[in-house]
Coordinates of C-alpha atoms in Angstrom, one line a residue:
A11 CA 94.5 -43.8 -3.5
V12 CA 91.5 -41.4 -4.0
D13 CA 91.9 -37.7 -4.6
H14 CA 89.4 -35.9 -2.0
T15 CA 90.6 -32.4 -3.3
T16 CA 87.9 -32.0 -6.0
A17 CA 84.7 -31.0 -4.4
I18 CA 81.2 -31.9 -5.8
P19 CA 79.0 -28.7 -6.1
T20 CA 76.0 -29.0 -3.9
H21 CA 74.1 -25.9 -5.0
N22 CA 72.3 -25.2 -8.2
T23 CA 74.5 -22.5 -10.3
H24 CA 71.3 -21.5 -12.4
M25 CA 69.4 -20.4 -9.4
E26 CA 72.4 -18.3 -8.2
E27 CA 72.2 -16.4 -11.4
D28 CA 68.4 -15.7 -11.1
A29 CA 69.0 -14.5 -7.6
E30 CA 71.7 -11.9 -8.5
A31 CA 70.0 -10.7 -11.7
E32 CA 66.8 -9.2 -9.9
P33 CA 65.7 -9.4 -6.4
Q34 CA 62.0 -10.4 -6.2
S35 CA 59.8 -8.5 -3.7
Y36 CA 56.1 -8.6 -2.7
A37 CA 53.7 -5.8 -3.9
W38 CA 53.4 -4.8 -0.2
E39 CA 57.1 -4.5 0.3
S40 CA 57.5 -2.0 -2.7
E41 CA 57.2 1.9 -2.3
L42 CA 53.7 3.3 -2.0
Q43 CA 52.4 4.4 -5.3
R44 CA 49.9 7.2 -4.9
T45 CA 47.8 7.0 -7.9
W46 CA 45.5 9.6 -6.9
D47 CA 48.1 12.4 -7.3
A48 CA 48.3 11.5 -11.0
V49 CA 44.7 12.7 -11.7
E50 CA 43.8 16.0 -13.2
E51 CA 40.5 17.7 -13.8
T52 CA 39.8 18.7 -17.4
A53 CA 38.0 21.6 -18.7
D54 CA 34.6 20.0 -18.5
G55 CA 35.0 18.9 -15.0
S56 CA 35.8 15.2 -15.5
L57 CA 38.9 13.4 -14.2
R58 CA 41.6 12.1 -16.3
S59 CA 44.9 10.5 -15.5
A60 CA 47.8 12.9 -15.8
A61 CA 50.4 10.3 -16.6
A62 CA 48.6 8.9 -19.7
G63 CA 47.1 11.2 -22.5
S64 CA 44.9 8.4 -24.1
W65 CA 44.2 4.9 -23.5
R66 CA 44.8 4.0 -27.0
P67 CA 47.1 5.8 -29.8
G68 CA 45.2 8.0 -32.2
E69 CA 42.2 8.1 -29.9
K70 CA 40.3 11.3 -30.0
P71 CA 39.0 12.5 -26.6
S72 CA 35.4 11.1 -26.2
V73 CA 34.2 14.1 -23.8
Q74 CA 33.0 17.2 -25.7
V75 CA 33.6 20.5 -23.8
G76 CA 30.4 22.0 -22.8
V77 CA 28.3 19.0 -23.3
R78 CA 26.6 17.6 -20.1
R79 CA 25.6 13.9 -20.3
G80 CA 23.3 12.3 -17.9
V81 CA 22.9 8.7 -17.2
M82 CA 19.2 9.2 -16.4
R83 CA 17.0 11.0 -18.6
A84 CA 13.5 12.1 -18.5
V85 CA 12.2 12.9 -22.0
L86 CA 8.9 14.2 -22.8
L87 CA 7.6 13.4 -26.4
V88 CA 5.1 16.0 -27.5
L89 CA 2.9 14.9 -30.4
D90 CA 1.1 17.5 -32.6
C91 CA -2.5 16.3 -32.7
S92 CA -3.9 19.2 -34.5
R93 CA -6.3 19.1 -37.4
H94 CA -3.4 18.9 -39.8
A95 CA -2.3 15.7 -38.3
A96 CA -5.6 14.0 -39.2
E97 CA -5.1 15.1 -43.0
H98 CA -4.6 12.2 -45.4
D99 CA -1.2 12.6 -47.2
V100 CA -0.1 11.0 -50.3
E101 CA 3.3 10.2 -48.7
M102 CA 1.9 9.4 -45.2
K103 CA -0.5 6.7 -45.4
P104 CA -3.1 6.2 -43.9
S105 CA -2.8 9.6 -42.1
R106 CA -0.2 11.9 -40.8
L107 CA -1.1 11.0 -37.1
S108 CA -0.6 7.2 -37.6
V109 CA 2.9 7.9 -39.0
M110 CA 3.8 10.0 -36.2
C111 CA 2.4 7.4 -33.6
D112 CA 4.3 4.7 -35.4
A113 CA 7.6 6.7 -35.2
A114 CA 7.0 7.6 -31.6
S115 CA 6.4 4.0 -30.7
D116 CA 9.6 2.8 -32.5
F117 CA 11.2 5.7 -30.6
A118 CA 10.1 4.6 -27.3
G119 CA 11.4 1.1 -27.8
R120 CA 14.7 2.2 -29.0
F121 CA 14.9 4.8 -26.1
F122 CA 14.5 2.2 -23.5
E123 CA 16.8 -0.3 -25.0
Q124 CA 19.6 2.5 -25.0
N125 CA 18.5 4.3 -21.8
P126 CA 17.1 1.5 -19.3
V127 CA 17.1 3.7 -16.2
S128 CA 15.4 6.7 -17.9
T129 CA 11.9 7.8 -18.0
L130 CA 9.5 8.8 -20.9
A131 CA 6.2 10.6 -21.1
V132 CA 3.9 11.3 -24.0
L133 CA 2.1 14.6 -24.3
V134 CA -0.3 15.7 -26.9
T135 CA -1.3 19.0 -28.1
R136 CA -4.7 19.7 -29.7
R137 CA -7.8 22.0 -29.6
E138 CA -5.2 24.8 -28.2
K139 CA -4.5 22.8 -25.3
A140 CA -1.9 20.2 -24.1
E141 CA -2.6 16.9 -22.0
A142 CA -0.6 14.1 -20.8
L143 CA -1.3 11.0 -22.7
T144 CA 1.1 8.8 -20.6
Q145 CA 3.0 9.9 -17.4
L146 CA 6.6 9.7 -16.8
S147 CA 7.5 6.1 -16.4
C148 CA 10.0 3.5 -17.6
N149 CA 7.3 1.1 -19.0
V150 CA 7.5 1.0 -22.7
R151 CA 4.2 -1.2 -23.1
Q152 CA 2.3 1.6 -21.5
H153 CA 3.4 4.2 -24.0
Q154 CA 3.1 1.9 -27.1
Q155 CA -0.4 0.9 -26.1
A156 CA -1.5 4.6 -25.7
L157 CA 0.1 5.5 -28.9
R158 CA -1.7 2.7 -30.8
A159 CA -5.0 3.9 -29.1
L160 CA -4.3 7.3 -30.2
A161 CA -3.8 6.4 -33.8
A162 CA -7.0 4.3 -33.7
S163 CA -9.2 6.9 -32.3
D164 CA -11.4 8.9 -34.5
D165 CA -11.3 12.1 -32.3
G166 CA -7.7 12.0 -31.6
C167 CA -7.2 15.2 -33.7
G168 CA -8.8 18.5 -33.9
G169 CA -8.2 22.3 -33.7
D170 CA -4.7 23.9 -33.5
A171 CA -1.5 22.8 -31.6
S172 CA -0.4 25.1 -28.9
L173 CA 3.3 25.1 -28.5
Q174 CA 3.1 27.4 -25.6
N175 CA 0.8 25.2 -23.6
A176 CA 2.7 22.2 -24.4
L177 CA 5.9 23.7 -23.1
E178 CA 4.2 25.0 -20.1
L179 CA 2.9 21.5 -19.3
A180 CA 6.4 20.1 -20.0
R181 CA 7.9 22.5 -17.7
D182 CA 5.3 21.7 -14.9
T183 CA 5.9 17.9 -15.4
L184 CA 9.7 18.0 -15.4
S185 CA 9.8 20.5 -12.3
S186 CA 9.3 17.2 -10.0
V187 CA 12.4 15.4 -11.7
A188 CA 15.3 15.3 -9.6
S189 CA 18.2 17.9 -10.3
F190 CA 20.7 15.0 -11.5
V191 CA 18.4 13.9 -14.3
S192 CA 18.6 15.5 -17.5
R193 CA 15.5 16.9 -18.9
E194 CA 14.6 16.8 -22.4
V195 CA 11.5 17.8 -24.6
L196 CA 11.0 16.3 -28.1
L197 CA 8.3 17.6 -30.5
L198 CA 6.8 15.6 -33.4
S199 CA 4.7 17.9 -35.6
S200 CA 2.6 17.5 -38.5

């Protein structure tokens, strides 16, 4: 005779343990998380998550209070092309002007590598006047060619430099720049 009282299990006991441990739900079935409520404004006006103090342990805050950084920059590079720039110097060969033009050309190349959406203009001050060597643009070759031509010219320097006229020309040039662009003036003097 066959004993029919022992039943063969028809279900998987392993699956029952998983189902009892933690019920699975879809993301849209869970409660709404209002992440925008966990945002606070810092002293410098930037937004930061109130829940987390820092992304990495031991990280110092990267935002400095009172410093305004712009993504777009308008920089005017003013070169002193007075009679002193044409002088031959023991440390600066062949002349101070050529060293300044080389440094300005290197600066222009690095500036556009680090700030691709920014603009640069080169101004010169000589003979008590200030004039634009190049207009505000993002064309690095234009600035570098103008600086090479200035270094090669014989009449590139003369008279005295006028800082007041250079700053007035810089102010007039930067007045047409949009308000969201940071405006900067850099002077190379000999």
